[in-house]
Structures are given as structure tokens and as C-alpha cells.
Short mmCIF file of C-alpha atoms (C1' of nucleotides) in Angstrom, two decimals:
data_model
loop_
_atom_site.label_atom_id
_atom_site.label_comp_id
_atom_site.label_asym_id
_atom_site.label_seq_id
_atom_site.Cartn_x
_atom_site.Cartn_y
_atom_site.Cartn_z
CA UNK A 1 0.01 0.01 0.01
CA UNK A 2 1.16 3.50 -0.78
CA UNK A 3 1.24 5.38 2.51
CA UNK A 4 2.35 8.70 3.94
CA UNK A 5 3.69 11.85 2.38
CA UNK A 6 7.26 12.63 1.18
CA UNK A 7 8.88 15.66 -0.41
CA UNK A 8 11.78 14.88 -2.76
CA UNK A 9 13.88 17.06 -5.04
CA UNK A 10 13.55 17.28 -8.79
CA UNK A 11 16.97 17.93 -10.42
CA UNK A 12 17.84 19.76 -13.63
CA UNK A 13 17.30 16.63 -15.69
CA UNK A 14 13.83 16.16 -14.33
CA UNK A 15 14.84 13.26 -12.19
CA UNK A 16 13.19 12.60 -8.84
CA UNK A 17 13.74 9.85 -6.30
CA UNK A 18 10.61 7.77 -5.74
CA UNK A 19 10.27 7.21 -1.95
CA UNK A 20 11.75 3.86 -1.02
CA UNK A 21 8.42 2.81 0.56
CA UNK A 22 6.66 3.32 -2.75
CA UNK A 23 9.26 1.40 -4.63
CA UNK A 24 8.79 -1.53 -2.34
CA UNK A 25 5.09 -1.62 -3.30
CA UNK A 26 5.67 -2.22 -6.95
CA UNK A 27 8.75 -4.40 -6.53
CA UNK A 28 8.21 -7.83 -8.03
CA UNK A 29 5.49 -6.55 -10.40
CA UNK A 30 5.53 -6.92 -14.15
CA UNK A 31 7.17 -3.52 -14.68
CA UNK A 32 10.01 -2.21 -12.52
CA UNK A 33 8.80 1.35 -12.28
CA UNK A 34 5.66 3.42 -11.89
CA UNK A 35 3.05 4.64 -14.34
CA UNK A 36 2.06 8.31 -14.03
CA UNK A 37 -0.52 10.45 -15.78
CA UNK A 38 -1.87 13.96 -15.36
CA UNK A 39 -5.06 14.14 -13.34
CA UNK A 40 -7.93 15.45 -15.38
CA UNK A 41 -9.28 16.86 -12.17
CA UNK A 42 -6.59 19.30 -11.13
CA UNK A 43 -2.93 20.37 -11.28
CA UNK A 44 -1.41 17.15 -9.97
CA UNK A 45 -0.30 13.76 -11.20
CA UNK A 46 -1.74 10.34 -10.44
CA UNK A 47 0.30 7.18 -10.41
CA UNK A 48 0.64 3.60 -9.39
CA UNK A 49 2.11 0.30 -10.48
CA UNK A 50 1.18 -1.51 -13.67
CA UNK A 51 -1.29 -3.55 -11.62
CA UNK A 52 -3.33 -0.37 -11.08
CA UNK A 53 -3.53 0.32 -14.80
CA UNK A 54 -4.60 -3.22 -15.47
CA UNK A 55 -7.37 -2.76 -12.97
CA UNK A 56 -8.54 0.35 -14.76
CA UNK A 57 -8.31 -1.50 -18.04
CA UNK A 58 -10.53 -4.26 -16.78
CA UNK A 59 -13.10 -1.66 -15.70
CA UNK A 60 -13.01 0.06 -19.03
CA UNK A 61 -13.34 -3.15 -21.00
CA UNK A 62 -16.58 -3.83 -19.26
CA UNK A 63 -18.02 -0.75 -20.90
CA UNK A 64 -19.59 -0.66 -24.36
CA UNK A 65 -16.87 -0.60 -27.05
CA UNK A 66 -18.16 2.63 -28.60
CA UNK A 67 -19.50 4.30 -25.45
CA UNK A 68 -18.36 7.92 -25.47
CA UNK A 69 -17.31 7.68 -21.83
CA UNK A 70 -15.18 4.66 -22.59
CA UNK A 71 -13.33 6.42 -25.42
CA UNK A 72 -12.87 9.50 -23.28
CA UNK A 73 -11.37 7.53 -20.40
CA UNK A 74 -9.10 5.59 -22.72
CA UNK A 75 -7.71 8.73 -24.28
CA UNK A 76 -7.53 10.73 -21.00
CA UNK A 77 -5.83 7.94 -18.98
CA UNK A 78 -3.98 5.54 -21.26
CA UNK A 79 -3.17 8.18 -23.86
CA UNK A 80 -1.56 10.43 -21.24
CA UNK A 81 0.01 7.80 -18.99
CA UNK A 82 3.79 7.44 -19.11
CA UNK A 83 5.63 4.36 -17.84
CA UNK A 84 8.60 5.65 -15.85
CA UNK A 85 11.27 3.04 -15.17
CA UNK A 86 13.45 3.24 -12.08
CA UNK A 87 17.14 3.83 -12.61
CA UNK A 88 19.73 2.00 -10.51
CA UNK A 89 19.13 4.42 -7.61
CA UNK A 90 15.35 4.35 -7.64
CA UNK A 91 14.76 7.56 -9.55
CA UNK A 92 12.48 8.26 -12.47
CA UNK A 93 12.67 11.03 -15.07
CA UNK A 94 9.52 13.13 -15.32
CA UNK A 95 8.75 14.19 -18.91
CA UNK A 96 8.15 17.88 -19.34
CA UNK A 97 4.42 17.45 -20.02
CA UNK A 98 3.94 15.89 -16.61
CA UNK A 99 5.99 18.33 -14.52
CA UNK A 100 4.29 21.19 -16.39
CA UNK A 101 0.83 19.88 -15.62
CA UNK A 102 1.64 19.70 -11.87
CA UNK A 103 3.62 22.94 -11.88
CA UNK A 104 6.67 21.19 -10.35
CA UNK A 105 9.71 23.33 -9.80
CA UNK A 106 12.57 21.74 -7.90
CA UNK A 107 10.43 19.85 -5.40
CA UNK A 108 7.69 17.23 -5.60
CA UNK A 109 5.32 15.90 -2.91
CA UNK A 110 4.44 12.20 -3.11
CA UNK A 111 1.13 11.41 -1.39
CA UNK A 112 0.24 7.81 -0.74
CA UNK A 113 -3.44 6.89 -1.13
CA UNK A 114 -3.50 3.15 -0.65
CA UNK A 115 -3.82 1.62 -4.06
CA UNK A 116 -2.37 4.66 -5.88
CA UNK A 117 -0.55 7.90 -5.17
CA UNK A 118 -0.47 11.48 -6.23
CA UNK A 119 2.38 13.93 -7.02
CA UNK A 120 1.91 17.58 -6.25
CA UNK A 121 3.91 20.80 -6.20
CA UNK A 122 4.48 21.19 -2.42
CA UNK A 123 2.74 24.56 -2.13
CA UNK A 124 -0.29 23.42 -4.12
CA UNK A 125 -0.55 20.31 -1.95
CA UNK A 126 -0.48 22.34 1.28
CA UNK A 127 -3.44 24.31 0.16
CA UNK A 128 -5.26 21.25 -1.12
CA UNK A 129 -4.66 19.50 2.19
CA UNK A 130 -6.30 22.32 4.12
CA UNK A 131 -9.39 22.05 1.93
CA UNK A 132 -9.42 18.23 2.13
CA UNK A 133 -9.23 18.25 5.96
CA UNK A 134 -12.15 20.66 6.16
CA UNK A 135 -14.11 18.47 3.76
CA UNK A 136 -13.36 15.35 5.73
CA UNK A 137 -14.44 17.00 8.98
CA UNK A 138 -17.72 18.06 7.41
CA UNK A 139 -18.37 14.60 5.93
CA UNK A 140 -16.99 12.30 8.60
CA UNK A 141 -20.26 10.42 8.93
CA UNK A 142 -19.97 9.01 5.40
CA UNK A 143 -17.03 6.85 6.56
CA UNK A 144 -18.65 3.80 8.07
CA UNK A 145 -17.66 0.25 8.82
CA UNK A 146 -18.47 -1.75 5.72
CA UNK A 147 -17.08 0.87 3.40
CA UNK A 148 -13.51 -0.22 3.76
CA UNK A 149 -12.07 2.49 1.52
CA UNK A 150 -9.18 3.47 3.82
CA UNK A 151 -8.76 6.74 5.60
CA UNK A 152 -5.88 9.14 6.02
CA UNK A 153 -3.84 8.51 9.12
CA UNK B 1 0.31 -2.31 -22.97
CA UNK B 2 0.21 0.63 -25.35
CA UNK B 3 0.60 3.79 -23.29
CA UNK B 4 1.22 7.52 -23.71
CA UNK B 5 1.27 9.80 -26.69
CA UNK B 6 4.15 10.43 -29.13
CA UNK B 7 4.45 12.67 -32.19
CA UNK B 8 6.75 11.37 -34.92
CA UNK B 9 7.62 12.64 -38.39
CA UNK B 10 6.35 11.20 -41.63
CA UNK B 11 8.96 11.64 -44.33
CA UNK B 12 8.55 12.09 -48.07
CA UNK B 13 8.47 8.32 -48.60
CA UNK B 14 5.62 7.88 -46.16
CA UNK B 15 7.82 6.34 -43.54
CA UNK B 16 7.19 6.92 -39.81
CA UNK B 17 9.00 5.60 -36.77
CA UNK B 18 6.76 3.54 -34.52
CA UNK B 19 7.53 4.61 -30.91
CA UNK B 20 10.02 2.21 -29.32
CA UNK B 21 7.62 1.47 -26.43
CA UNK B 22 4.98 0.31 -28.93
CA UNK B 23 7.44 -1.85 -30.78
CA UNK B 24 8.31 -3.54 -27.48
CA UNK B 25 4.62 -4.48 -26.99
CA UNK B 26 4.42 -6.52 -30.21
CA UNK B 27 7.97 -7.87 -30.04
CA UNK B 28 7.98 -11.64 -29.86
CA UNK B 29 4.57 -11.89 -31.49
CA UNK B 30 3.85 -13.89 -34.64
CA UNK B 31 4.29 -10.85 -36.90
CA UNK B 32 7.13 -8.33 -36.49
CA UNK B 33 5.13 -5.22 -37.22
CA UNK B 34 1.76 -3.60 -36.60
CA UNK B 35 -1.65 -3.92 -38.22
CA UNK B 36 -3.46 -0.66 -39.03
CA UNK B 37 -6.88 0.19 -40.43
CA UNK B 38 -8.94 3.34 -40.91
CA UNK B 39 -11.39 4.05 -38.12
CA UNK B 40 -15.00 4.10 -39.23
CA UNK B 41 -15.62 6.58 -36.42
CA UNK B 42 -13.49 9.52 -37.52
CA UNK B 43 -10.42 10.76 -39.34
CA UNK B 44 -7.89 8.63 -37.60
CA UNK B 45 -6.31 5.16 -37.80
CA UNK B 46 -6.60 2.29 -35.36
CA UNK B 47 -3.96 -0.34 -34.88
CA UNK B 48 -2.39 -3.02 -32.75
CA UNK B 49 -0.44 -6.23 -32.87
CA UNK B 50 -1.63 -9.41 -34.55
CA UNK B 51 -2.90 -10.62 -31.16
CA UNK B 52 -5.46 -7.78 -31.14
CA UNK B 53 -6.82 -8.77 -34.53
CA UNK B 54 -7.13 -12.37 -33.43
CA UNK B 55 -9.13 -11.22 -30.43
CA UNK B 56 -11.48 -9.22 -32.71
CA UNK B 57 -11.84 -12.22 -34.95
CA UNK B 58 -12.99 -14.36 -32.03
CA UNK B 59 -15.54 -11.71 -31.06
CA UNK B 60 -16.90 -11.45 -34.56
CA UNK B 61 -17.18 -15.20 -34.98
CA UNK B 62 -19.58 -15.24 -32.08
CA UNK B 63 -21.96 -13.08 -34.05
CA UNK B 64 -24.60 -14.44 -36.44
CA UNK B 65 -23.05 -15.30 -39.81
CA UNK B 66 -25.50 -13.08 -41.71
CA UNK B 67 -25.88 -10.34 -39.12
CA UNK B 68 -25.51 -7.04 -40.98
CA UNK B 69 -23.30 -5.72 -38.19
CA UNK B 70 -21.02 -8.70 -38.54
CA UNK B 71 -20.55 -8.15 -42.25
CA UNK B 72 -19.98 -4.46 -41.66
CA UNK B 73 -17.32 -5.08 -39.05
CA UNK B 74 -15.60 -7.65 -41.19
CA UNK B 75 -15.38 -5.31 -44.11
CA UNK B 76 -14.46 -2.25 -42.07
CA UNK B 77 -11.70 -3.92 -40.05
CA UNK B 78 -10.41 -7.04 -41.76
CA UNK B 79 -11.10 -5.77 -45.25
CA UNK B 80 -9.23 -2.52 -44.74
CA UNK B 81 -6.50 -3.60 -42.32
CA UNK B 82 -2.89 -3.50 -43.60
CA UNK B 83 -0.04 -5.35 -41.94
CA UNK B 84 2.93 -2.97 -41.81
CA UNK B 85 6.28 -4.59 -41.18
CA UNK B 86 9.04 -2.80 -39.28
CA UNK B 87 12.19 -1.94 -41.20
CA UNK B 88 15.59 -2.33 -39.60
CA UNK B 89 15.14 1.00 -37.76
CA UNK B 90 11.66 0.37 -36.45
CA UNK B 91 9.77 2.34 -39.10
CA UNK B 92 6.73 1.42 -41.19
CA UNK B 93 5.57 2.82 -44.52
CA UNK B 94 2.04 4.08 -44.46
CA UNK B 95 0.06 3.41 -47.67
CA UNK B 96 -1.57 6.42 -49.19
CA UNK B 97 -5.13 5.22 -48.35
CA UNK B 98 -4.25 5.27 -44.70
CA UNK B 99 -2.47 8.61 -44.46
CA UNK B 100 -5.23 10.15 -46.55
CA UNK B 101 -7.93 8.90 -44.21
CA UNK B 102 -6.17 10.44 -41.20
CA UNK B 103 -5.13 13.60 -43.05
CA UNK B 104 -1.49 13.06 -42.12
CA UNK B 105 0.92 15.67 -43.38
CA UNK B 106 4.47 15.48 -42.14
CA UNK B 107 3.59 14.51 -38.56
CA UNK B 108 1.67 11.69 -36.91
CA UNK B 109 0.49 11.32 -33.31
CA UNK B 110 0.52 7.83 -31.80
CA UNK B 111 -1.93 7.44 -28.90
CA UNK B 112 -1.66 4.36 -26.70
CA UNK B 113 -5.01 2.99 -25.43
CA UNK B 114 -3.97 -0.10 -23.54
CA UNK B 115 -4.73 -3.02 -25.83
CA UNK B 116 -4.60 -0.92 -29.06
CA UNK B 117 -3.52 2.47 -30.33
CA UNK B 118 -4.62 5.24 -32.61
CA UNK B 119 -2.79 7.40 -35.17
CA UNK B 120 -3.94 11.01 -35.67
CA UNK B 121 -2.92 14.14 -37.41
CA UNK B 122 -1.51 16.15 -34.47
CA UNK B 123 -3.90 19.09 -34.79
CA UNK B 124 -6.95 16.87 -35.00
CA UNK B 125 -5.87 14.94 -31.93
CA UNK B 126 -5.27 18.07 -29.86
CA UNK B 127 -8.86 19.07 -30.33
CA UNK B 128 -10.22 15.64 -29.48
CA UNK B 129 -7.99 15.41 -26.44
CA UNK B 130 -9.47 18.50 -24.94
CA UNK B 131 -12.95 17.03 -25.42
CA UNK B 132 -11.95 13.74 -23.93
CA UNK B 133 -10.45 15.39 -20.82
CA UNK B 134 -13.51 17.49 -20.18
CA UNK B 135 -15.80 14.51 -20.66
CA UNK B 136 -13.71 12.32 -18.39
CA UNK B 137 -13.74 14.98 -15.69
CA UNK B 138 -17.50 15.31 -15.85
CA UNK B 139 -18.07 11.55 -15.80
CA UNK B 140 -15.33 10.42 -13.44
CA UNK B 141 -17.80 8.79 -11.12
CA UNK B 142 -18.65 6.12 -13.68
CA UNK B 143 -15.10 4.77 -13.28
CA UNK B 144 -15.04 3.05 -9.92
CA UNK B 145 -11.89 1.15 -9.05
CA UNK B 146 -13.88 -1.03 -6.74
CA UNK B 147 -13.30 -1.38 -2.98
CA UNK B 148 -10.53 -3.93 -3.10
CA UNK B 149 -7.35 -2.01 -2.48
CA UNK B 150 -3.82 -3.18 -2.67
CA UNK B 151 -2.57 -4.70 -5.86
CA UNK B 152 0.89 -6.15 -5.70
CA UNK B 153 1.83 -5.39 -2.15
"C1'" DT C 1 25.09 1.66 27.32
"C1'" DG C 2 28.05 4.07 24.26
"C1'" DG C 3 30.53 4.06 20.26
"C1'" DT C 4 31.55 2.27 15.80
"C1'" DT C 5 30.46 0.24 11.56
"C1'" DA C 6 27.73 -1.02 7.87
"C1'" DA C 7 23.73 -0.46 4.76
"C1'" DC C 8 20.51 2.36 2.49
"C1'" DT C 9 18.54 6.63 0.83
"C1'" DA C 10 18.69 10.73 -1.70
"C1'" DT C 11 21.39 13.53 -4.89
"C1'" DG C 12 24.91 15.32 -8.54
"C1'" DG C 13 27.49 14.94 -12.79
"C1'" DG C 14 29.62 12.66 -16.86
"C1'" DA C 15 29.86 8.79 -20.31
"C1'" DT C 16 27.29 5.78 -23.28
"C1'" DA C 17 23.81 3.70 -25.98
"C1'" DA C 18 19.31 4.03 -28.13
"C1'" DC C 19 16.16 6.45 -30.82
"C1'" DA C 20 14.29 9.13 -34.57
"C1'" DT C 21 15.40 10.74 -38.99
"C1'" DG C 22 17.68 11.76 -43.65
"C1'" DG C 23 19.65 10.27 -47.94
"C1'" DG C 24 21.37 6.98 -51.13
"C1'" DA C 25 21.78 2.21 -53.28
"C1'" DT C 26 19.63 -2.05 -54.75
"C1'" DT C 27 16.01 -4.99 -55.95
"C1'" DT C 28 11.27 -5.95 -57.41
"C1'" DG C 29 7.48 -5.73 -60.38
"C1'" DA C 30 4.92 -3.61 -64.14
"C1'" DT D 1 13.17 0.12 -69.27
"C1'" DC D 2 11.26 2.71 -65.80
"C1'" DA D 3 8.98 3.56 -61.46
"C1'" DA D 4 8.31 2.26 -56.85
"C1'" DA D 5 9.11 0.04 -52.93
"C1'" DT D 6 12.65 -2.04 -49.88
"C1'" DC D 7 17.03 -2.24 -47.78
"C1'" DC D 8 21.30 -0.23 -46.00
"C1'" DC D 9 24.24 3.09 -43.81
"C1'" DA D 10 25.15 7.75 -41.66
"C1'" DT D 11 24.08 11.47 -38.25
"C1'" DG D 12 22.37 14.52 -34.39
"C1'" DT D 13 19.81 14.50 -30.40
"C1'" DT D 14 17.90 12.63 -26.46
"C1'" DA D 15 17.42 9.65 -22.88
"C1'" DT D 16 19.55 6.03 -20.14
"C1'" DC D 17 23.11 3.96 -17.68
"C1'" DC D 18 26.99 4.17 -14.53
"C1'" DC D 19 29.94 6.15 -11.32
"C1'" DA D 20 30.84 9.04 -7.09
"C1'" DT D 21 29.26 11.63 -2.65
"C1'" DA D 22 26.74 12.83 1.65
"C1'" DG D 23 23.56 12.36 5.09
"C1'" DT D 24 20.67 9.08 7.89
"C1'" DT D 25 19.19 5.15 9.83
"C1'" DA D 26 19.81 0.66 11.47
"C1'" DA D 27 22.87 -3.01 13.16
"C1'" DC D 28 26.59 -4.54 15.75
"C1'" DC D 29 30.07 -5.11 19.15
"C1'" DA D 30 32.73 -3.92 23.08
#
DNA sequence: TGGTTAACTATGGGATAACATGGGATTTGA
DNA sequence: TCAAATCCCATGTTATCCCATAGTTAACCA
């Protein structure tokens, strides 16, 4: 499981160390690296191991082959997703499209969310976190036993 | 898995480099190249490895032999599909019918969609991408990753 | 318990190989 | 014989690999 929050540096070549905890999650999987795509919901990146993408693929293949939503998801997720392989030190190189989308500049915040994770510009994440905490406080009753979706520690 | 989006040049001879990641997907298959056909849904091309076509064939053979839709699919896909072999440098030569259908002129955008990919004229794809992102954002709730978390941990 | 060592993580820079692309030569088929 | 497609080699650029360093944490032994 991807857990906790880490800030790592992004060097001049666009390289960033993936937190060791995150690397351990995908170790042993079919692809030695992570897959990252720009969120279509805001200025941050979403990512996970190849297993996550295969889960999405299974969901999408249950939809009608020419459903508009299916085509849209395919293009928005698979079309924009980049497989980023680890180098010998556990780093990946972020393509310019991705770091631009998230507004990354020298630092990146990795946020574990269980089955997937997000990458934010640190300042943007701080603000988002404030909003998210307020939202969680206002909606705490929707988290009940039985809905085992996982909370933030 | 075909992933991400790449723009490559189409030279005067109609040759275009297939992205190395895409070549890796079909490597080891029965045919060292890709199979491409014009989409009947718009001005772009669809393609994949031979394995994809065999999957389509199995689907179509489940349909009624004289179903109009079956005949239409057979003609639209199998009748128009061209196997394009890689040259020593990983390029294929696009026949004129195909580049005409997609309106290709000097540049081609390869879009990975998991089990298959599309080839667009770059300007045409940019417009469709914006639509797809907006549609995906507005319909994100129809994509539910299910409650089971934890893939490879 | 205190001190020392060893392993791992994150980071920086330089060398190397792979990729995309252009042009020419050779073969194939009409 | 001529046109067209295929093959072959050359080149610049980009990304990938490989080395070296520092700080931290964990393990170990006296």
C-alpha cells in the first residue's frame, strides 16, 4: 500500500527519487517502475504500479466498445500515462508534459493513497490538504464500517 | 500495454518511426510489425499487434453469420487492415489510403489505449484530447476502481 | 550503554547507448 | 526500361546507464 507523504527534489534533468516505501510496493510486479498520468481533475499527477492500470483496463473493457465515456477515459488515462522506469538508484525522469501539468519546480510531494498515489507541487498540496481536511471534517459520517475504503492517518 | 502519446515525423516516402515502447509491445509476437486500419468513427487510424486482430476475430465469430453488423465489421476492419512490417530501424511505410484517411501531413500522433492504439494528425488529436479530458472529468464517477485496495503489495 | 560500523537513501555529474530521422543504393514488379 | 518500394548506412539528439558523494538510519560489538 502506498502510505504517507514525502517531499523529494527534482533535479535539472527532471529526475526525482521515488520514496523507497513506494518502490517496495511495486517491486516484483511486471514492470520495474511506476506509471504516471496527469489528473484530469486538477494540477497534480496520479500514479501507481502497472497492476493499477490493469485494474482500470478491466473496468473500461466492461463498458460498451463505442461508449463515449469509454473512449474518453481511454484517451484521457492511457493516452496520457507514461511508464517511468526506475534507474539504478530508484529515480524516475519526469517528462516535461507531466511536470508542467503539476507545476513542479525543484520539489515534488508524493502522497500515498493506498492503491495509488499522487504527485503535487508542495505549495499546491499544502493548500489542497487544508481544503481536504475541512471536507473530511464536514463529511466524517460517510465513513462507516463496511465501506473499507481506507482513511488518512 | 500501449501507453502515452508520441508525435513522430512522416517523411517524403511515407515512412514513420513507430515509438520504441509500442514496438516492445508486439515484439515476440507472430508478426514483426503492426496492423493498421482506418477508423469508421473519424479521421484517424486504429492499430495493434496481430494478437489484437485475433481477439477481434474471435468476437466477430460469435456473431450471427448473416448479421448485418457482422458483415460491416468484417469489411471495415479485416477488409481494410494493412499489416505494416518494421524496417531495420523500427519504421513502417504508411500506404496512401491510410495517411489520406487520417489527413497526415508530415507529422503523426501515436496514442496508446492499452490494448490498441490510434494514429492522428496532431492538430486533429489536440482538439479531441481537450474534449476527452472534459468529458472524463464530468463523468469520473462512472469509473469506480472497486473497493478492493492493494494490488501487488 | 556508548561508540563504531555497515547499509540504504537521496542527490549530482559525466559517459554511453538508443532512438528518430535523412539520404542513397539495390532490388522488385509492371 | 522505368517507377516504386525495400534495404542499408550515416548522423544529431535525447534519454539512459554508470559512477561518485553525503547524510541518515539501522545493526553490531565492546
